[in-house]
Short mmCIF file of C-alpha atoms and ligand atoms in Angstrom, two decimals:
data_model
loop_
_atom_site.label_atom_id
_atom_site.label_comp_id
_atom_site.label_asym_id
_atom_site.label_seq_id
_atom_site.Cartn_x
_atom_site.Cartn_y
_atom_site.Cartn_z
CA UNK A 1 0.00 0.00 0.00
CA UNK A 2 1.47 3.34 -0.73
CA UNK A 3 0.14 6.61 1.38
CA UNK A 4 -1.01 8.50 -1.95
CA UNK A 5 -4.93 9.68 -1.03
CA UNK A 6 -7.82 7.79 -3.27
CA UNK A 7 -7.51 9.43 -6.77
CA UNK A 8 -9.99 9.25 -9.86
CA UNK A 9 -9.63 7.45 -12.53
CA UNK A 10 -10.06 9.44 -16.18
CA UNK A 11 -10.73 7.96 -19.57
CA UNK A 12 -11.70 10.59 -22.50
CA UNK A 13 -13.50 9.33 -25.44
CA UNK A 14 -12.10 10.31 -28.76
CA UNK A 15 -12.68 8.81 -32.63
CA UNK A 16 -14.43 11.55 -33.62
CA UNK A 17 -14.71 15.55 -33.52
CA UNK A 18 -16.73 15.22 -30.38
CA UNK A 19 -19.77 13.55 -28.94
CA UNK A 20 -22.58 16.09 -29.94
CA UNK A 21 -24.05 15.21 -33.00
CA UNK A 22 -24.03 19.17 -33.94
CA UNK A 23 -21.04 19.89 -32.94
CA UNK A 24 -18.99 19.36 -35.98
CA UNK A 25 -20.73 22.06 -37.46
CA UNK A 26 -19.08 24.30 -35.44
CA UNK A 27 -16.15 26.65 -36.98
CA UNK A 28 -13.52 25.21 -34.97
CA UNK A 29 -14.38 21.70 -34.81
CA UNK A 30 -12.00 20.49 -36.91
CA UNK A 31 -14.49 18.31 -39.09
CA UNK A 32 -12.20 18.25 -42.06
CA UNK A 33 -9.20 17.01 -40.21
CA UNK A 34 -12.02 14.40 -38.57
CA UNK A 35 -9.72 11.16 -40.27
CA UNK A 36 -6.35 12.26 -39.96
CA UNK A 37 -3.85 10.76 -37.61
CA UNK A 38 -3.12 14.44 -36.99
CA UNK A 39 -6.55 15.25 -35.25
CA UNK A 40 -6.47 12.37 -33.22
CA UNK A 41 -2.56 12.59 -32.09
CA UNK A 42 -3.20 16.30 -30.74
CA UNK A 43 -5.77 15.62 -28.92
CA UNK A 44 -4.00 12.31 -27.57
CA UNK A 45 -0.82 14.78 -26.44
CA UNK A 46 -3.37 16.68 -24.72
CA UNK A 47 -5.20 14.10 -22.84
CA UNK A 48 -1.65 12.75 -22.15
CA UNK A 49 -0.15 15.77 -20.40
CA UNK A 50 -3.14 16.20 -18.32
CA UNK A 51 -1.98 12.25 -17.12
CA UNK A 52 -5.42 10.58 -17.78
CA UNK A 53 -5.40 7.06 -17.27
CA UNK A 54 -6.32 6.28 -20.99
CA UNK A 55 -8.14 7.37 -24.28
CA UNK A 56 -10.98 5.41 -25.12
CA UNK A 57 -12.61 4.94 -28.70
CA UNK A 58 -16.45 3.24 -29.11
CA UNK A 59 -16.91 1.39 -32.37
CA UNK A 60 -20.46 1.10 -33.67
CA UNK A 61 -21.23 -1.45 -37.19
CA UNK A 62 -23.45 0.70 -39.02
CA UNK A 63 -24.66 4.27 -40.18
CA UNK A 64 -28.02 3.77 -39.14
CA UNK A 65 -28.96 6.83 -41.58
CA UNK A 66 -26.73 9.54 -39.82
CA UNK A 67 -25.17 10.48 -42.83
CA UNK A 68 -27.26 13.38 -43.69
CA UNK A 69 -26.81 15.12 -40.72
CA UNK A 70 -23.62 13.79 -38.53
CA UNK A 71 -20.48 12.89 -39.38
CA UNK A 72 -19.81 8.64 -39.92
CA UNK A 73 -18.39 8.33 -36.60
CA UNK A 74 -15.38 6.40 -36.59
CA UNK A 75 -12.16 5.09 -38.41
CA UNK A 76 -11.64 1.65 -36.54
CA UNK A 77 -10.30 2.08 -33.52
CA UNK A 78 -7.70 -0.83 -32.82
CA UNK A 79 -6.00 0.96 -35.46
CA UNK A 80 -6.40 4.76 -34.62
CA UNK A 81 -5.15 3.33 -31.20
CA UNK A 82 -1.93 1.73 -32.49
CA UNK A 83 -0.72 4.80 -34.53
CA UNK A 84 -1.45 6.32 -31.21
CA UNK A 85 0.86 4.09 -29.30
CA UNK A 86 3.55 5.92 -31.08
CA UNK A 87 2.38 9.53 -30.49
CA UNK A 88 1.90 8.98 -26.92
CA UNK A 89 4.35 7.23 -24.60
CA UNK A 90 2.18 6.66 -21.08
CA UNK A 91 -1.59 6.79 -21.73
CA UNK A 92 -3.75 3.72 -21.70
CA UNK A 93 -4.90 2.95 -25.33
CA UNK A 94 -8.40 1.39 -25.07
CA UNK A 95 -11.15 0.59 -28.08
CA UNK A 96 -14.13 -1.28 -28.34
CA UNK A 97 -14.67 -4.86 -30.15
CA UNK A 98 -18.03 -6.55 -30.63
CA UNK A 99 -18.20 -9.57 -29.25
CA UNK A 100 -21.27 -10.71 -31.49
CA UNK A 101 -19.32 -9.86 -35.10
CA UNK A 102 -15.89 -10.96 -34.43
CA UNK A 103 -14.38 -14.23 -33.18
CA UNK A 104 -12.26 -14.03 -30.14
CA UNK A 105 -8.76 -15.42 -32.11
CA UNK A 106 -9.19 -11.94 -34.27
CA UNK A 107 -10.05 -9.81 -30.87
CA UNK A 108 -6.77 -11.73 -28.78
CA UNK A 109 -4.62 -11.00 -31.98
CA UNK A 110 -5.10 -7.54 -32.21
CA UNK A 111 -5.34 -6.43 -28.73
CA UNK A 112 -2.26 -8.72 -27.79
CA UNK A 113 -0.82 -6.79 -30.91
CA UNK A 114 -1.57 -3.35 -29.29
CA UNK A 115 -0.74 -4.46 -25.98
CA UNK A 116 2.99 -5.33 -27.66
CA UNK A 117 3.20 -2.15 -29.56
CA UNK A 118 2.26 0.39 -27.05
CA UNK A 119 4.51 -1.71 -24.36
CA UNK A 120 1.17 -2.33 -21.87
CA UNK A 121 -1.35 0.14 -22.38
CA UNK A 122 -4.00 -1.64 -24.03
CA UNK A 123 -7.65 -2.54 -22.81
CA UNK A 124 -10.62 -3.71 -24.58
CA UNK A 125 -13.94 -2.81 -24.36
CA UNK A 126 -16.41 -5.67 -24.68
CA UNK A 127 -19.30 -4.95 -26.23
CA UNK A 128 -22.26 -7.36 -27.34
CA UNK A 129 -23.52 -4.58 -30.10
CA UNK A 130 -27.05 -3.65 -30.71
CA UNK A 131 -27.28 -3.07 -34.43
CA UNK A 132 -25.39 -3.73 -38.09
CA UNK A 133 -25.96 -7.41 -38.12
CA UNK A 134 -27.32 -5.94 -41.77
CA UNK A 135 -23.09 -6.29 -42.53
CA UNK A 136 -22.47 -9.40 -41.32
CA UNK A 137 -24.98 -12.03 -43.46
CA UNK A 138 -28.61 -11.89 -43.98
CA UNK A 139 -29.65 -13.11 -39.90
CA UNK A 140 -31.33 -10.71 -37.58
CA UNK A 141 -29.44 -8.98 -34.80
CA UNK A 142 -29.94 -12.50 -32.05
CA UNK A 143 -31.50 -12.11 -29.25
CA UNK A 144 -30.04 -9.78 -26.25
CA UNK A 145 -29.40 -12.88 -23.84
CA UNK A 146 -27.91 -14.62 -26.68
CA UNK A 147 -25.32 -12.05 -27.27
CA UNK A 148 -24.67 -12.19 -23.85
CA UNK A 149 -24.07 -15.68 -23.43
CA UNK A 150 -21.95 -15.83 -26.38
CA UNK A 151 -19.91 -13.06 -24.99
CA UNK A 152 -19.52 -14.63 -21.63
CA UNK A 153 -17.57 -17.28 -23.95
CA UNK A 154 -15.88 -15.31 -26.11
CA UNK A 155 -14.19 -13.37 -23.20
CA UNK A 156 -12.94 -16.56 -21.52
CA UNK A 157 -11.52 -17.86 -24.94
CA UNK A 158 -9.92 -14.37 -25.64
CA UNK A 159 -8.43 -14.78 -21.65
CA UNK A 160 -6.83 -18.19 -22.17
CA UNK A 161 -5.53 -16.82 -25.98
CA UNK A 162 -3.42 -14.30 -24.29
CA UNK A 163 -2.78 -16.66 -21.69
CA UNK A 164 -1.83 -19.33 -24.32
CA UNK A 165 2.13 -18.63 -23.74
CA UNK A 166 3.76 -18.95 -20.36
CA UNK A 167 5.98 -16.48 -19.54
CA UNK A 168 9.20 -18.13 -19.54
CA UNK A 169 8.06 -19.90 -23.05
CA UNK A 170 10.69 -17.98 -24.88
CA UNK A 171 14.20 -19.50 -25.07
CA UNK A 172 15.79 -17.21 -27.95
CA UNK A 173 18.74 -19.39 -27.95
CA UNK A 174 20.07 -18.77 -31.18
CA UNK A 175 23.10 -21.29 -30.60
CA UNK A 176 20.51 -24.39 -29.80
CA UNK A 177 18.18 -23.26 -32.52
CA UNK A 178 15.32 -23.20 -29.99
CA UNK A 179 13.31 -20.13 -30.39
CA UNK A 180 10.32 -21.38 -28.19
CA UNK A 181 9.68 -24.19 -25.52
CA UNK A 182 6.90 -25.72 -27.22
CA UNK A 183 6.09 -27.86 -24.06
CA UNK A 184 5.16 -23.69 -22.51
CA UNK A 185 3.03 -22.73 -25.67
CA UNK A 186 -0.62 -24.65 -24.32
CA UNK A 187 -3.30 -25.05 -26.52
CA UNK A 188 -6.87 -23.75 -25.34
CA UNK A 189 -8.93 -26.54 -26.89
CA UNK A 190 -12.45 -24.50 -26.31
CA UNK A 191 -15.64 -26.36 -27.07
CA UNK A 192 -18.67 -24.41 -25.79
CA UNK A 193 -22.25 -23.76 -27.38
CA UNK A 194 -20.99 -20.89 -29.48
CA UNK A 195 -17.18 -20.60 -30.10
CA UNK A 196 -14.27 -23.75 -31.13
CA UNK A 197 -11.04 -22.67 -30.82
CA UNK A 198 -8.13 -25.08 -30.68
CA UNK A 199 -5.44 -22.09 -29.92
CA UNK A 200 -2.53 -21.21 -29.36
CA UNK A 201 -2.40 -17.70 -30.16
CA UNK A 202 0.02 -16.94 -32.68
CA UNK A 203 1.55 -13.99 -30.79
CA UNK A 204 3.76 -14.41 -27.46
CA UNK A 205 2.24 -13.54 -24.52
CA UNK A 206 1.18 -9.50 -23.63
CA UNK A 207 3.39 -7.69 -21.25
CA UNK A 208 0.05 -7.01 -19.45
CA UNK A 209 -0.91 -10.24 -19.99
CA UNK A 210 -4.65 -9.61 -20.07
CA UNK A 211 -5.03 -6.05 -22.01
CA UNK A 212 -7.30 -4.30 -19.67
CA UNK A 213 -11.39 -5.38 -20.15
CA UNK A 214 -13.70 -3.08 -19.83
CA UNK A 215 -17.23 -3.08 -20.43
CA UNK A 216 -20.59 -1.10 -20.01
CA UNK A 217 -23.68 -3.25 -19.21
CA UNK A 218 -27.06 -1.53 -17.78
CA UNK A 219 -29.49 -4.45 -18.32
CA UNK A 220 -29.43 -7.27 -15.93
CA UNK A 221 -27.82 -9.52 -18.02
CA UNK A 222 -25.15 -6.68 -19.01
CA UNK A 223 -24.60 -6.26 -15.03
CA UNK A 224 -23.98 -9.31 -14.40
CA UNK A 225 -21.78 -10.27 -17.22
CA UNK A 226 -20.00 -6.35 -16.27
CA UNK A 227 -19.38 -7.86 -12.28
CA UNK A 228 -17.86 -11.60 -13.65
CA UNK A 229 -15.56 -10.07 -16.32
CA UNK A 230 -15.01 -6.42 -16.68
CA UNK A 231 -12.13 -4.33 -14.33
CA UNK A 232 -13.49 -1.26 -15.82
CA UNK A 233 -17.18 -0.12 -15.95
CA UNK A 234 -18.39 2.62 -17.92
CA UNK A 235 -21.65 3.79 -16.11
CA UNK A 236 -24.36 5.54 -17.94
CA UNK A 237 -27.20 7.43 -15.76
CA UNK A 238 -28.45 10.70 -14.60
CA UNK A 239 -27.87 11.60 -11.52
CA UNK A 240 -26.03 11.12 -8.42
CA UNK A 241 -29.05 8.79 -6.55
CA UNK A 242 -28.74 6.42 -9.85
CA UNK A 243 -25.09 6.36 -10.36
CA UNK A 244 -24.72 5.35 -6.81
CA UNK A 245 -27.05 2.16 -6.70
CA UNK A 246 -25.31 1.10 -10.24
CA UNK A 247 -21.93 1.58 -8.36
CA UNK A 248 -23.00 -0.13 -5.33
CA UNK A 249 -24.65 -3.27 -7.80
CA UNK A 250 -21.38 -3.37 -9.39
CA UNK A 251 -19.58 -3.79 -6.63
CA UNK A 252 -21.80 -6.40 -4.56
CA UNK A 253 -22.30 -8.28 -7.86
CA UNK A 254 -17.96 -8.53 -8.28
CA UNK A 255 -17.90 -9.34 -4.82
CA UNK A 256 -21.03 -12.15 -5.27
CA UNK A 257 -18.60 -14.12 -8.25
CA UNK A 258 -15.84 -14.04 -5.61
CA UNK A 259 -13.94 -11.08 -6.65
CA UNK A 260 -12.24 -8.52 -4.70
CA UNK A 261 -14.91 -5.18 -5.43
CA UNK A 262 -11.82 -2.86 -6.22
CA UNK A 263 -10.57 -4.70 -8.43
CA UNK A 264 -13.53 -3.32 -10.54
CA UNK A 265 -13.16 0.59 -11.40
CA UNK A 266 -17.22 2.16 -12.28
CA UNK A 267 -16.45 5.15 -14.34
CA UNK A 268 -18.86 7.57 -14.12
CA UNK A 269 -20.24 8.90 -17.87
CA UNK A 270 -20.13 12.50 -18.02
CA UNK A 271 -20.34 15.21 -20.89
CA UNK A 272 -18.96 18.79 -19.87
CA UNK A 273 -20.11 21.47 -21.60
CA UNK A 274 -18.00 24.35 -20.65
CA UNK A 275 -18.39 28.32 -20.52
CA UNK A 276 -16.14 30.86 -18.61
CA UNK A 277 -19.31 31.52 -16.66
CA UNK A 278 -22.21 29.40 -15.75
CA UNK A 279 -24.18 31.34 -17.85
CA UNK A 280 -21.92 31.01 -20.78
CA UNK A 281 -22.17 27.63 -20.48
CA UNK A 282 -25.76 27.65 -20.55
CA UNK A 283 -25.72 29.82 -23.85
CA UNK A 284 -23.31 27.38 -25.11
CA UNK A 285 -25.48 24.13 -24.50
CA UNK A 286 -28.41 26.25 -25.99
CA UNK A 287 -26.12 26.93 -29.03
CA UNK A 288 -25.19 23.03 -29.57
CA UNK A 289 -28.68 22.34 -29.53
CA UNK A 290 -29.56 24.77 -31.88
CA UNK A 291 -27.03 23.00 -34.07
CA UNK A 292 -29.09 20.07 -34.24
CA UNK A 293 -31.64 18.63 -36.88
CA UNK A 294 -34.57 18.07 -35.00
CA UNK A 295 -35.78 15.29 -36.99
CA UNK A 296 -32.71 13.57 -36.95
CA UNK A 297 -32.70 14.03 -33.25
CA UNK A 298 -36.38 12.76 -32.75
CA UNK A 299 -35.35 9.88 -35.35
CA UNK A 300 -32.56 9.02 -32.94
CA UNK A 301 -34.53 8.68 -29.80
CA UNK A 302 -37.02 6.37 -31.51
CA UNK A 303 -34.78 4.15 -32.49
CA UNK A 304 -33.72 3.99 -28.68
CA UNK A 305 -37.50 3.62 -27.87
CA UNK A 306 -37.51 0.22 -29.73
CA UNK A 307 -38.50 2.03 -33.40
CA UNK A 308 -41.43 4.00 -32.65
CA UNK A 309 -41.78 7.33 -35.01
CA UNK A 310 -41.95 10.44 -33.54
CA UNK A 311 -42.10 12.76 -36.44
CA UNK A 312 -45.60 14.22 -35.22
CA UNK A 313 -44.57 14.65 -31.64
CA UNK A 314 -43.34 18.21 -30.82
CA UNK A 315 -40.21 18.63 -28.94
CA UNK A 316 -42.01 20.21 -26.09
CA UNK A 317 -44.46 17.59 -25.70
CA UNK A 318 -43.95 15.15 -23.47
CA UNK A 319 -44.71 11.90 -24.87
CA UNK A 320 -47.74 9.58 -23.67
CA UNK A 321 -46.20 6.32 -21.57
CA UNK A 322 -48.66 4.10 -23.87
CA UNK A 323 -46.68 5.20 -26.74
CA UNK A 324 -43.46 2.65 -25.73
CA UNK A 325 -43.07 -0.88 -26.68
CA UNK A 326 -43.38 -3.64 -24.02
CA UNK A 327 -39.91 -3.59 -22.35
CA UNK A 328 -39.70 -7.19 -22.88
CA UNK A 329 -39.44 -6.72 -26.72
CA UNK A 330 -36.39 -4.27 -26.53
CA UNK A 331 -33.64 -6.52 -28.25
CA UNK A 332 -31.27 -3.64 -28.68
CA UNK A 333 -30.21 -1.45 -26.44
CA UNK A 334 -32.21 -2.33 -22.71
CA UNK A 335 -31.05 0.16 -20.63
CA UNK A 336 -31.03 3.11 -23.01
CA UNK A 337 -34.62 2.34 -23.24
CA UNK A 338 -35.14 1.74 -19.49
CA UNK A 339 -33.10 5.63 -18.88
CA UNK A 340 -35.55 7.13 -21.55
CA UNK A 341 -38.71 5.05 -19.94
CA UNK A 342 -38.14 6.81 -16.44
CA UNK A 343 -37.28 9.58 -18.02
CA UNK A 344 -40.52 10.49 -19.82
CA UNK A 345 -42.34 8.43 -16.56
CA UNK A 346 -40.83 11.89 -14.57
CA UNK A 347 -42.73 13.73 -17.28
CA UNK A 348 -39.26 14.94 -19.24
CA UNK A 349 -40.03 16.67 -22.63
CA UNK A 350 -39.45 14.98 -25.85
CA UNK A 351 -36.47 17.97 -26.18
CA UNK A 352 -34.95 16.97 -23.04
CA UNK A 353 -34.60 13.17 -24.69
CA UNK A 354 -33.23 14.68 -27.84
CA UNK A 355 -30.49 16.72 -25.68
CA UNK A 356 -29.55 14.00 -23.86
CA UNK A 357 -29.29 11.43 -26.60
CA UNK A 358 -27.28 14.12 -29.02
CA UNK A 359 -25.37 15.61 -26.74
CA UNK A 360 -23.47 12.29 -24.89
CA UNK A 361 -25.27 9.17 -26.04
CA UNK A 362 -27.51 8.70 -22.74
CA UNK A 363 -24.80 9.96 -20.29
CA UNK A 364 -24.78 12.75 -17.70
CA UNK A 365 -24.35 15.93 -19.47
CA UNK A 366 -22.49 18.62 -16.78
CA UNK A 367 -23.55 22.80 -17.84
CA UNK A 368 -20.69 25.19 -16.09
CA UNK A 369 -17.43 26.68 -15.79
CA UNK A 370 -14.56 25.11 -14.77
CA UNK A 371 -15.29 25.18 -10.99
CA UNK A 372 -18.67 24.05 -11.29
CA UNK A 373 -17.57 20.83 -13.81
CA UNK A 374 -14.64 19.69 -11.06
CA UNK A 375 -16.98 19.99 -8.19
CA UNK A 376 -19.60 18.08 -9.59
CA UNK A 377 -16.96 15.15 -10.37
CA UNK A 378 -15.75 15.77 -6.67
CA UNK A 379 -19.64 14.98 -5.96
CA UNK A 380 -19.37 11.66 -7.81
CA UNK A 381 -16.54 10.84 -6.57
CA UNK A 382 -16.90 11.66 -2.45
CA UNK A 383 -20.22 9.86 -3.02
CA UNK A 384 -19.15 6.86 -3.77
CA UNK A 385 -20.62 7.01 -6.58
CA UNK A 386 -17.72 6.81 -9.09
CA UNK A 387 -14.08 5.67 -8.85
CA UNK A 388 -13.57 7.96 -11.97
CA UNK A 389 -14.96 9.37 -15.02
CA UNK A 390 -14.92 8.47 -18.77
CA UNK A 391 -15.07 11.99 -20.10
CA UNK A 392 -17.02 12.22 -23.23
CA UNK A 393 -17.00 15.96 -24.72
CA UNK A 394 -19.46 17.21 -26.57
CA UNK A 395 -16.82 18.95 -28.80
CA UNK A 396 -13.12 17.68 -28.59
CA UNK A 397 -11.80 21.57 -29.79
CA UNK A 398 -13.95 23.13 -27.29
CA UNK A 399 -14.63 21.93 -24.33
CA UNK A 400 -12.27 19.10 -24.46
CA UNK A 401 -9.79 21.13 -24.67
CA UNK A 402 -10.99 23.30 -21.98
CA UNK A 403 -11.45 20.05 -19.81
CA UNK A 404 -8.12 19.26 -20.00
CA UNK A 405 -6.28 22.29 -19.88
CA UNK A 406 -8.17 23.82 -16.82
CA UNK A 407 -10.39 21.72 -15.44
CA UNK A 408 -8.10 18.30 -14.96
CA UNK A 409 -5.41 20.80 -13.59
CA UNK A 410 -7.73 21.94 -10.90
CA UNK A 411 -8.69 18.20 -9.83
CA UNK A 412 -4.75 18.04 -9.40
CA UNK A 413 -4.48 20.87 -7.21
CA UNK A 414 -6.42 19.48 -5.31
CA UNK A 415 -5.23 16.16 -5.15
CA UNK A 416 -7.81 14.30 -6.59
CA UNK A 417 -5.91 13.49 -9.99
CA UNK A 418 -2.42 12.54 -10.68
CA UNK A 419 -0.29 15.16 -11.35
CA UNK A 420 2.63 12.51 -12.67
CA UNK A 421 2.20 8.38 -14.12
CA UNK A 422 3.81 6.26 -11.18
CA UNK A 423 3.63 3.29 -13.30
CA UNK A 424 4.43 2.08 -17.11
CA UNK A 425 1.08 0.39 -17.69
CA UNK A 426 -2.93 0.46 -18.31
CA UNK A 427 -3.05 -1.72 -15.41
CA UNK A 428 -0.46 0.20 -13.23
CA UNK A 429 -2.66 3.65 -13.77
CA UNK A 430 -5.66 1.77 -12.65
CA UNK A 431 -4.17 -0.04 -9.56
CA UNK A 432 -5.27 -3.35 -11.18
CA UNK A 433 -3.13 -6.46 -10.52
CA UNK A 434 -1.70 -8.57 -13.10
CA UNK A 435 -3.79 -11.72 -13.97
C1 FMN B 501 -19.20 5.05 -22.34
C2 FMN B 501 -19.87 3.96 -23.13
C3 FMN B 501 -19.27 3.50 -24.29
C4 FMN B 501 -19.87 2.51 -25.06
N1 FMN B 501 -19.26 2.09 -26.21
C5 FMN B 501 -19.88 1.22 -27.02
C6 FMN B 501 -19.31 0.86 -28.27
O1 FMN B 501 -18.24 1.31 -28.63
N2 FMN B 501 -19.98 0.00 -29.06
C7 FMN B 501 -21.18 -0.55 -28.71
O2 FMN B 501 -21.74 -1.32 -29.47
N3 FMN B 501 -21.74 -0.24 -27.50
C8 FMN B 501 -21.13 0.63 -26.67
N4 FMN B 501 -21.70 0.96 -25.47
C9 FMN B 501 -22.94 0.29 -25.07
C10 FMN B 501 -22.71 -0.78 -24.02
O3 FMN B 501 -21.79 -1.73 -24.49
C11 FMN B 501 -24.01 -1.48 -23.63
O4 FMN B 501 -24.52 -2.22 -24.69
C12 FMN B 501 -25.04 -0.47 -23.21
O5 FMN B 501 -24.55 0.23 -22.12
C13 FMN B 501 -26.38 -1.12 -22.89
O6 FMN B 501 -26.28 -2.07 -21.90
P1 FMN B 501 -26.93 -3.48 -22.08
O7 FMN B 501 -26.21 -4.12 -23.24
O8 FMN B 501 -26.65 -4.18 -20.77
O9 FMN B 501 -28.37 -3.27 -22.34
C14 FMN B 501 -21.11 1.95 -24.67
C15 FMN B 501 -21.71 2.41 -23.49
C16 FMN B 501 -21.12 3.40 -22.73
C17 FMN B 501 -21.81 3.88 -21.50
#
């Protein structure tokens, strides 16, 4: 145990121009830049000096019809995140992988790759995905449980993959001709209900061993599977009441599976929008909105609603409860439905929805100036409520830059960030053990 005081953990999310689905049309935003390594290695440096723990990038299958009005979202990020690992020579490199379109030897390859390039600093972030099965073969998206089960799999295949070489299975002796001990390179022979894979991995094994997994579940199934597997937990909800009973769920549900509860970091979601006073930051989340097609925005929320159109609705109508699907037909994503649900049960306008949905995907969105955005994190934080933050901008130009040059800088005044990276590693920034 060292005597350093409890410290948050921060992940930003990057891959794009910023979160807001208007924000790009912004003059500063940097839209054209959007797919150069350039755009994505300055704000890297930046999240780097401010020591976060890592960068994070989401990866979604599809276009779902965004064209029109935002930007296609994301290069792939496994390899945005290795030309990163050469930008950047501390932060934790972490990007999501579905575990429903991909087989686990292609997910152990390339984070094992990452994890070898960047020296330690990779994680994965599991996700089951909730659309695009329209680009991989003519089957509908399977059910919810199903693509939870099959994950469960997949991550334990993945696990013994990177596990597949011992550590002392390299021999290098040039003289003896022995490159390998072939008696410490183990197949994985896995035969479950989904996956077959004989292994080994064709890749020694990762200085971290396991690349960090992370994951984001809200549904029951998504919980559970989030408190057996994942070390880091991206939390979605509004409010401080809600975030702490997911944090506290988390926790118990780690601790239920036998696991030691800190070995599992919740990271609060939160979107800053940032002004130099609170009211400028109010006229600046009133100017993002006004950035936004409304129909687009309405289209977006219905799709979250389990496809319902809400063309006719106005955005400052609230919309009737008898309007939303039986919760036991939502197949894609449960708990963005379940937040919306309570949402418009509390009597929340159709606008509000909108806001939340284009501004940060379903997370807490934060209106202030700098003060006001670290003490609300304090908040989180003190509660119990959060052992960090994944930071999710709703412009990377503005107010992540803001974020990181005033706001993270403040946190380490006051000793609630790190001012300097102890360790080499993902897992050294997060206080996680090797497997
Ligand atoms: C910060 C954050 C990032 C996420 N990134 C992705 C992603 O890159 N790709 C994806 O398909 N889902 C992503 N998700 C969705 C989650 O994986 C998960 O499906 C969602 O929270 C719903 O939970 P459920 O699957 O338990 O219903 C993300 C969620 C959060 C909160």
């Amino acid at each position: 145990m060292t005597d350093t005081p409890r410290q948050m953990h921060l992940f930003l999310v990057i891959g794009n121009v910023g979160q807001h689905h208007g924000a790009w049309r912004e003059p500063d935003s940097g839209i054209e830049l959007a797919d150069s390594i350039d755009f994505h290695a300055e704000v890297a440096r930046r999240a780097e000096a401010a020591k976060l723990d890592a960068l994070f990038i989401a990866d979604h299958l599809a276009m779902l019809g965004r064209e029109a009005h935002a930007p296609a979202q994301h290069l792939e990020p496994v390899t945005v995140l290795s030309a990163l690992s050469m930008c950047t020579e501390s932060i934790g490199l972490v990007g999501s992988a579905s575990t429903t379109f991909n087989e686990p030897f292609n997910v152990a390859r390339q984070f094992a790759s990452l994890d070898h390039l960047s020296r330690g600093r990779a994680g994965w972030n599991m996700v089951t995905s909730a659309f695009g099965e329209e680009n991989f073969g003519s089957d509908p998206l399977p059910s919810h449980a199903w693509r939870y089960e099959r994950a469960g799999e997949f991550v334990e295949v993945t696990k013994a993959l990177w596990r597949s070489w011992d550590a002392d299975a390299l021999a290098v002796d040039r003289e003896a001709g022995v490159y390998a001990r072939p008696e410490r390179v183990h197949p994985v022979n896995y035969r479950g209900r989904h996956l077959t894979v004989s292994g080994p991995l064709n890749i020694p094994r990762p200085p971290q061993v396991h690349p960090v997994l992370v994951q984001a579940g809200t549904s029951a199934d998504g919980m559970a599977f989030a408190s057996r597997h994942a070390e880091v937990v991206f939390s979605a909800h509004q409010g401080l009441a809600m975030a702490k009973r997911y944090y506290d769920q988390i926790k118990r549900g780690a601790e239920q599976v036998g696991r030691d509860p800190d070995g599992v970091k919740v990271l609060f979601g939160l979107s800053p929008v940032l002004g130099d006073t609170p009211g400028d930051a109010q006229e600046r989340q009133r100017v993002l909105a006004g950035l936004l097609n409304a129909d687009y925005a309405k289209q977006l929320v219905g799709f979250q609603l389990g496809g319902i159109d809400l063309a006719d609705y106005g955005l400052d109508e609230k919309l009737p409860l008898d309007l939303l699907p039986d919760p036991a037909v939502i197949n894609r994503r449960q708990g963005r439905f379940d937040l919306y649900r309570q949402l418009i049960e509390e009597g929340q306008t159709l606008r509000r929805l909108t806001e939340i949905e284009a501004t940060a995907a379903g997370l807490q969105v934060a209106v202030g100036d700098v003060e006001h955005i670290a003490k609300e994190m304090v908040t989180y934080f003190e509660a119990g409520a959060a052992d960090g933050f994944i930071l999710i901008p709703p412009s990377q130009r503005v107010d992540g830059r803001r974020l990181l040059s005033e706001v993270i800088p403040l946190l380490q005044e006051r000793g609630y960030a790190r001012a300097a990276y102890q360790g080499t590693t993902l897992r050294d920034h997060l206080g996680l053990t090797r497997p």
